[in-house]
Short mmCIF file of C-alpha atoms in Angstrom, two decimals:
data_model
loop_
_atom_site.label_atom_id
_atom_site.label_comp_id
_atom_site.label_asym_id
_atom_site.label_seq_id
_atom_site.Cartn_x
_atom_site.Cartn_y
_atom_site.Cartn_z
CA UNK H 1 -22.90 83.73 -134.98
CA UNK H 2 -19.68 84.55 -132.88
CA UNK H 3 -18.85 84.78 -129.61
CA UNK H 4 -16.04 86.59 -128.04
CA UNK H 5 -14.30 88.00 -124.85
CA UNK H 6 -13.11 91.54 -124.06
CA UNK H 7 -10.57 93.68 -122.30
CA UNK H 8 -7.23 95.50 -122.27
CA UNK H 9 -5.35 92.92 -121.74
CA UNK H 10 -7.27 90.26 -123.05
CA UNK H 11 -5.07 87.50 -125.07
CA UNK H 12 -4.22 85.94 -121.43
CA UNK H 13 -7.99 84.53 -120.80
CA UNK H 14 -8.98 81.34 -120.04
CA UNK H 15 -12.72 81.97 -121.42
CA UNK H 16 -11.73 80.96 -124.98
CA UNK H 17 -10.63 77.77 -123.37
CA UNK H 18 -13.63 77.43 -121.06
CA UNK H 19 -16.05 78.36 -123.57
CA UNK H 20 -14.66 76.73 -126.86
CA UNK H 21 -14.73 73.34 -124.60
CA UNK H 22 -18.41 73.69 -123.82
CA UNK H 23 -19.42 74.38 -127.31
CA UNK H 24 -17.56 71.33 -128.69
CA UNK H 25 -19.18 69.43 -125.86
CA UNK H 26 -22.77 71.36 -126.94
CA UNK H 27 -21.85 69.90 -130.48
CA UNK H 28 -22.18 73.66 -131.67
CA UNK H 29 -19.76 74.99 -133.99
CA UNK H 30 -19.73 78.21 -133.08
CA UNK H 31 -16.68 80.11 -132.74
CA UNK H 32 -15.33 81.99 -129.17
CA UNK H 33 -12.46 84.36 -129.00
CA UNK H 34 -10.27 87.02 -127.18
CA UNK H 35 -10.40 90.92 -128.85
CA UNK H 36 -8.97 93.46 -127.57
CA UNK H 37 -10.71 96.88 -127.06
CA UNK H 38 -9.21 99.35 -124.95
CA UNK H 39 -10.72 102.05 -123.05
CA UNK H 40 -12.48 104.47 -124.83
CA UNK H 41 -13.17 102.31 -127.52
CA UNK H 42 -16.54 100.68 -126.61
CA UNK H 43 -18.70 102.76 -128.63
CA UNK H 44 -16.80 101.94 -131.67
CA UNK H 45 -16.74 98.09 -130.63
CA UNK H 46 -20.73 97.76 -130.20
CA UNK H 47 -21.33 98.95 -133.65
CA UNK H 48 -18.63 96.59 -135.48
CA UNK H 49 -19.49 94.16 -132.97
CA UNK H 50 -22.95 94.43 -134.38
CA UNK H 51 -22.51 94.31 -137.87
CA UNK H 52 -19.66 91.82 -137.99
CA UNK H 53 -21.84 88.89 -136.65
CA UNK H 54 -20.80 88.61 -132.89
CA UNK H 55 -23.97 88.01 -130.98
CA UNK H 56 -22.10 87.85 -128.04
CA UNK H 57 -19.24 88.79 -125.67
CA UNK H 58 -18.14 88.24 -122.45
CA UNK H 59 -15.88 91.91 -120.84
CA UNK H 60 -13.27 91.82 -117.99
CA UNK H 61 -10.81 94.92 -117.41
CA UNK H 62 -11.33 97.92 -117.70
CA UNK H 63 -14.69 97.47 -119.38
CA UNK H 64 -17.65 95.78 -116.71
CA UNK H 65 -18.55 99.50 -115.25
CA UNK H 66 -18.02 101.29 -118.22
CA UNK H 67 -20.54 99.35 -120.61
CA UNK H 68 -23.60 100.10 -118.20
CA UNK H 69 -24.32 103.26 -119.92
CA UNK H 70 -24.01 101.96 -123.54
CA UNK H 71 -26.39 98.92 -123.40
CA UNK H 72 -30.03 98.95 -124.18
CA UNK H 73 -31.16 96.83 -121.05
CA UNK H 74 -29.11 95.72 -118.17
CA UNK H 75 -30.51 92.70 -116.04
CA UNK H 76 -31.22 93.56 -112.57
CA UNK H 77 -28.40 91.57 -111.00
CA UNK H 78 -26.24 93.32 -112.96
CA UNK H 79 -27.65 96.70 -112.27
CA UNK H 80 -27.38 96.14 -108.62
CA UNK H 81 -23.91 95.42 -108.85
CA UNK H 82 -23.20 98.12 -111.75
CA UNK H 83 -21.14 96.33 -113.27
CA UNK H 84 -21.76 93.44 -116.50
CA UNK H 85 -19.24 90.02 -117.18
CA UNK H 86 -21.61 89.06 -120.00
CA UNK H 87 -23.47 90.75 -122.61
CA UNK H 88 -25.97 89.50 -125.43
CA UNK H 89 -27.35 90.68 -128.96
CA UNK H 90 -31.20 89.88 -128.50
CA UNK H 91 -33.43 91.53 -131.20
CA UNK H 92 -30.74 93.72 -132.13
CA UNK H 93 -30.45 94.89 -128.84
CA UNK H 94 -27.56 95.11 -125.94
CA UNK H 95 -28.55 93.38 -123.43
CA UNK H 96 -26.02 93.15 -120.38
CA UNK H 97 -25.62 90.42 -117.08
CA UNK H 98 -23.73 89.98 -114.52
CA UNK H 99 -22.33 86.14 -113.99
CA UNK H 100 -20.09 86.31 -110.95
CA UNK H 101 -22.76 86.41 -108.15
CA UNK H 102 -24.37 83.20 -109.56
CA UNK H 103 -20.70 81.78 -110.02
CA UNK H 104 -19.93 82.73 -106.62
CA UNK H 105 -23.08 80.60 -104.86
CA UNK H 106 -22.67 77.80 -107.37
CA UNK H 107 -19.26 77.05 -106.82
CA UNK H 108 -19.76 77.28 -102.63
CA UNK H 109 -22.70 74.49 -103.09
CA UNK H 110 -20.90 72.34 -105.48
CA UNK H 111 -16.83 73.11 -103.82
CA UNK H 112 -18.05 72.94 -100.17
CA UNK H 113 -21.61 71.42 -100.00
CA UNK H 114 -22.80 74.85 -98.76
CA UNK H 115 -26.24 76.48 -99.20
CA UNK H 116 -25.81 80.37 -98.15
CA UNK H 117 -29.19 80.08 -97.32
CA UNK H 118 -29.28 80.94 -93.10
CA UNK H 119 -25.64 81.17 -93.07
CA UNK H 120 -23.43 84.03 -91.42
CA UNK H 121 -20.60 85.32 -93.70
CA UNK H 122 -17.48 87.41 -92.51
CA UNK H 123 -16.37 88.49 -96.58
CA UNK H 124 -13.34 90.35 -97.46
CA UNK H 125 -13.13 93.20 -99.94
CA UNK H 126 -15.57 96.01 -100.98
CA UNK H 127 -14.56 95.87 -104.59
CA UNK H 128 -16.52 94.44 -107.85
CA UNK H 129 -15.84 90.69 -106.87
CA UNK H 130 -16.99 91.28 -103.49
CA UNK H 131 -20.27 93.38 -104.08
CA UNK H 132 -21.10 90.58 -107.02
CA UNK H 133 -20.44 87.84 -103.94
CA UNK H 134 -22.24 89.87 -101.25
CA UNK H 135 -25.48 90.77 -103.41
CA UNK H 136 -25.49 87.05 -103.92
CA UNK H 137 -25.11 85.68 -100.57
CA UNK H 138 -27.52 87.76 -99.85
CA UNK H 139 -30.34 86.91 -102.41
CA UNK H 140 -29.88 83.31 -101.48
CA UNK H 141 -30.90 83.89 -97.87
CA UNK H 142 -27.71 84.49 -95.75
CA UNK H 143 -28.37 85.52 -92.32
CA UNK H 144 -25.81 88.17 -92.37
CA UNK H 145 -22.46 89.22 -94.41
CA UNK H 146 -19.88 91.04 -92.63
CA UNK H 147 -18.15 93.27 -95.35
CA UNK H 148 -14.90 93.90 -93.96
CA UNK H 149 -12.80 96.56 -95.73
CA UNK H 150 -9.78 98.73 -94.59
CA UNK H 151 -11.68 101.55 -95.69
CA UNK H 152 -14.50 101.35 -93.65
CA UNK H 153 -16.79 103.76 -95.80
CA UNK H 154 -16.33 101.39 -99.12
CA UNK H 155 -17.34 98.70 -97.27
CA UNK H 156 -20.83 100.73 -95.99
CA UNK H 157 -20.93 101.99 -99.58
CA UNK H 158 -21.51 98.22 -100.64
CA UNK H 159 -23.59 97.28 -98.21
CA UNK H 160 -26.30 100.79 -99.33
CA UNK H 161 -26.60 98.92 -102.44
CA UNK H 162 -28.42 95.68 -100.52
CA UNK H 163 -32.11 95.85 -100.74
CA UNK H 164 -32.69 93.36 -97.81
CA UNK H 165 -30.08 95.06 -95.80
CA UNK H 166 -28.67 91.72 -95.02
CA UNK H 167 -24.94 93.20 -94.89
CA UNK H 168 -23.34 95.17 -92.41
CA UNK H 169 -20.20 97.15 -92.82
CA UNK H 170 -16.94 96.15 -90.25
CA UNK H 171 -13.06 96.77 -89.81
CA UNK H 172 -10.51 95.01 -91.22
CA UNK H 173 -8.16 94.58 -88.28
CA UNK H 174 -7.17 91.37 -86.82
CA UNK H 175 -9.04 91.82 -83.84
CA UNK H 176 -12.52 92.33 -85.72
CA UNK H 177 -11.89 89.55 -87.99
CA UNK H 178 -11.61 87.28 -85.12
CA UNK H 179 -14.71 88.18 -83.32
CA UNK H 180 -16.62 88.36 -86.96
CA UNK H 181 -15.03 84.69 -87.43
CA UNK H 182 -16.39 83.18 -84.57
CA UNK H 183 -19.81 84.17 -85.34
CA UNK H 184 -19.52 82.62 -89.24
CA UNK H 185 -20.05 79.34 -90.82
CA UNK H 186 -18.29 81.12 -94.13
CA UNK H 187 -15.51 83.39 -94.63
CA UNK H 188 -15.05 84.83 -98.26
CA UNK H 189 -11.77 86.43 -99.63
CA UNK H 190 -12.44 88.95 -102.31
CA UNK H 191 -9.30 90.85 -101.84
CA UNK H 192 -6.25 90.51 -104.00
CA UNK H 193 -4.14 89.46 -100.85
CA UNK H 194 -1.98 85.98 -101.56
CA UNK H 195 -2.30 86.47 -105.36
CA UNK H 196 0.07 85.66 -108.14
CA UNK H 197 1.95 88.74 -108.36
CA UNK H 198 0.88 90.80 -105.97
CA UNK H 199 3.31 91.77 -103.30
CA UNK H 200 0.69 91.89 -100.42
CA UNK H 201 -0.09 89.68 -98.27
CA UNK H 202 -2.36 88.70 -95.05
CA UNK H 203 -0.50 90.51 -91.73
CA UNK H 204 -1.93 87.82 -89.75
CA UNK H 205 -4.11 84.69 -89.99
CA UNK H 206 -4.95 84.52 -86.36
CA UNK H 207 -8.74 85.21 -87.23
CA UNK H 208 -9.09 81.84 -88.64
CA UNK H 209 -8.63 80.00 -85.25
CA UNK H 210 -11.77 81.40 -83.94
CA UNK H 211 -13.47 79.53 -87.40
CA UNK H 212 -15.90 76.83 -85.99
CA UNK H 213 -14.29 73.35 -86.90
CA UNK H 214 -16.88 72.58 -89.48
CA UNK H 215 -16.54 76.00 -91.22
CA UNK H 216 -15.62 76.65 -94.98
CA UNK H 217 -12.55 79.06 -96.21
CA UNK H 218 -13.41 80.44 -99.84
CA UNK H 219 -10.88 82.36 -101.52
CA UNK H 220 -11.66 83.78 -104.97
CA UNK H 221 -7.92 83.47 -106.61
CA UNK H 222 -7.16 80.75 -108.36
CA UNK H 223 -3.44 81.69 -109.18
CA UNK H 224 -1.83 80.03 -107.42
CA UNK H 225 -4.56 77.29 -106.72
CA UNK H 226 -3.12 77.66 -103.19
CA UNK H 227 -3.31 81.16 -101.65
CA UNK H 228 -1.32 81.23 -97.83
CA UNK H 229 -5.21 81.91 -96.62
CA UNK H 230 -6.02 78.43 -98.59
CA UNK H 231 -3.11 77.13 -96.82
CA UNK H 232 -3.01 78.09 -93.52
CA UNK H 233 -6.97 77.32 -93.11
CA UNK H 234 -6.21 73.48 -94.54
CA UNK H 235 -3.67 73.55 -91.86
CA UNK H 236 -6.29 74.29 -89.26
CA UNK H 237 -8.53 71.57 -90.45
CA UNK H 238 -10.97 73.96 -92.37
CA UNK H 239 -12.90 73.37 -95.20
CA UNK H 240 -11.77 74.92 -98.38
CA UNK H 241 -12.09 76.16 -101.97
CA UNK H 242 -10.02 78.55 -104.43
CA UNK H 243 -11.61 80.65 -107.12
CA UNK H 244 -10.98 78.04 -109.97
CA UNK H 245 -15.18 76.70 -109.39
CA UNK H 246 -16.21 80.40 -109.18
CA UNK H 247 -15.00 80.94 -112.43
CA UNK H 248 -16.21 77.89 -113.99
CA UNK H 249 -19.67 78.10 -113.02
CA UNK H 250 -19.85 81.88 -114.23
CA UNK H 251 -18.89 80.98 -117.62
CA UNK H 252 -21.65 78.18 -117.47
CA UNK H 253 -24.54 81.07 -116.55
CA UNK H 254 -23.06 83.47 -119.53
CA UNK H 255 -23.10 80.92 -122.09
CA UNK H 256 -26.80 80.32 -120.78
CA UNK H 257 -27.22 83.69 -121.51
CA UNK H 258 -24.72 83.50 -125.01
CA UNK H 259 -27.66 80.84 -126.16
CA UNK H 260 -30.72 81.61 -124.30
CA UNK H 261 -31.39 78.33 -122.78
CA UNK H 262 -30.87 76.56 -119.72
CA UNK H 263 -27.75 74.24 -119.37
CA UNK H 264 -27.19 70.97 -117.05
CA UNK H 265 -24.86 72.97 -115.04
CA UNK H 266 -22.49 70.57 -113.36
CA UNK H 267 -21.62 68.43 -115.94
CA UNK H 268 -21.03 71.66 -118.45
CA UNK H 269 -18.51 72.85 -114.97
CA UNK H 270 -16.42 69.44 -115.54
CA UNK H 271 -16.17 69.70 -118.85
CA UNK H 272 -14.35 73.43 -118.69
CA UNK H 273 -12.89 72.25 -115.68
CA UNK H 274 -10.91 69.81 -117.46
CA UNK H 275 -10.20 71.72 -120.02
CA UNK H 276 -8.40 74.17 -117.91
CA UNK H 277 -6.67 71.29 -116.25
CA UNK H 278 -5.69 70.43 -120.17
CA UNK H 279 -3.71 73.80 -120.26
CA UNK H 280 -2.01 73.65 -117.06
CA UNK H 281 -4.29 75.59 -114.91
#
């Protein structure tokens, strides 16, 4: 039995750490590591995959969309979102999950005490991230999620996937991010804005005065740990949280899935959390 994780590039990931920290915690012997695959090559993968012992693997870029045809079952979280984070050998069969929703409302209850359960959300971004956080927010009862997008018609695209139609599409202009604010006990970055190496950055964070006081600021990069959004919401007196618990808790719910039982969540969380800590994270 072997466990690995996926992409093009791949050697950079954290989920060896994560993962290889929660086994030795688990007392399981049972080893995790990065492979690369590039695009294209996924057919070739699953077969060596299968008969080289590796009962499960974990995929990030450019491979979460382009495994849903290749797998023999896809959980329905996953095939909501269309896209898989996690996929395990079960009877000799593919079976694929998504993580990152389930990351997503863990970290916001254990980060900023917050059940999404009643809760409006104003939620930035109509890509993978965002549709994995939306779906989620959703499913665990929020009132409503804004999906605000520059391109309107990805952002109404996202919100046709939503069987309880609890999201509605909106602008992304300073002006409708204000009066979506003032409404919302939540406000979700999913956009690449304020990462580590990307060149873009917010126009304006004049939206986040018309926060209520007690509302929370989640931003899903964790490099750095503090985006300007982080930042200029602490400054305001708002609650907040970077991705770093999101991506925690994810990797607890796939290595659920890696070993097919359930997991006492939080204290698996601290143990990869301080193992990232450990490398400098």
């Amino acid at each position: 039995m072997s466990l690995q994780v996926i992409g093009d590039p791949v050697l950079h990931s954290k989920s060896p750490v994560i993962h290889g920290a929660m086994l030795a915690a688990l007392g399981l012997d049972i080893p995790y590591t990065a492979h690369v695959v590039r695009r294209g090559e996924l057919p070739e993968y699953l077969f060596w995959a299968k008969t080289n012992g590796v009962t499960g693997f974990n995929a990030t870029m450019p491979h979460k969309e382009d495994l849903i045809p290749l797998l023999d079952e896809i959980h329905p979280a996953a095939k909501a979102v269309g896209a898989v984070n996690t996929v395990c050998l079960r009877h000799g069969r593919w079976t694929g999950f998504n993580t990152d929703g389930g990351g997503a409302v863990a970290a916001l209850k254990d980060g900023l005490g917050m059940d999404p359960n009643r809760l409006t959300v104003t939620l930035l971004g109509a890509g993978g991230a965002a549709k994995a956080a939306a779906l989620a927010l959703s499913q665990a009862g929020a009132k409503q999620v804004f999906i605000c997008n520059r391109t309107l018609g990805r952002a109404e695209e996202l919100c046709a996937h939503d069987p309880l139609k609890r999201l509605t599409p909106a602008a992304f202009d300073v002006d409708t991010l204000s009066n979506l604010a003032a409404k919302s006990q939540l406000l979700v970055n999913c956009t690449n804005l304020g990462m580590e190496g990307c060149p873009s950055q917010f126009e304006d964070f004049a939206f986040l005065n018309a926060l209520p006081s007690a509302a929370g600021v989640f931003d899903l990069i964790y490099h750095p740990a503090e985006t300007e959004l982080l930042a200029q919401a602490r400054r305001r007196g708002l609650r907040t949280l970077n991705g770093l618990p999101m991506l925690v808790n994810q990797a607890v719910l796939a290595l659920e899935h890696f070993l097919d039982r359930s997991l006492d969540r939080r204290p698996m969380a601290a143990v990869a959390t301080n193992a990232l800590r450990g490398e400098g994270t």
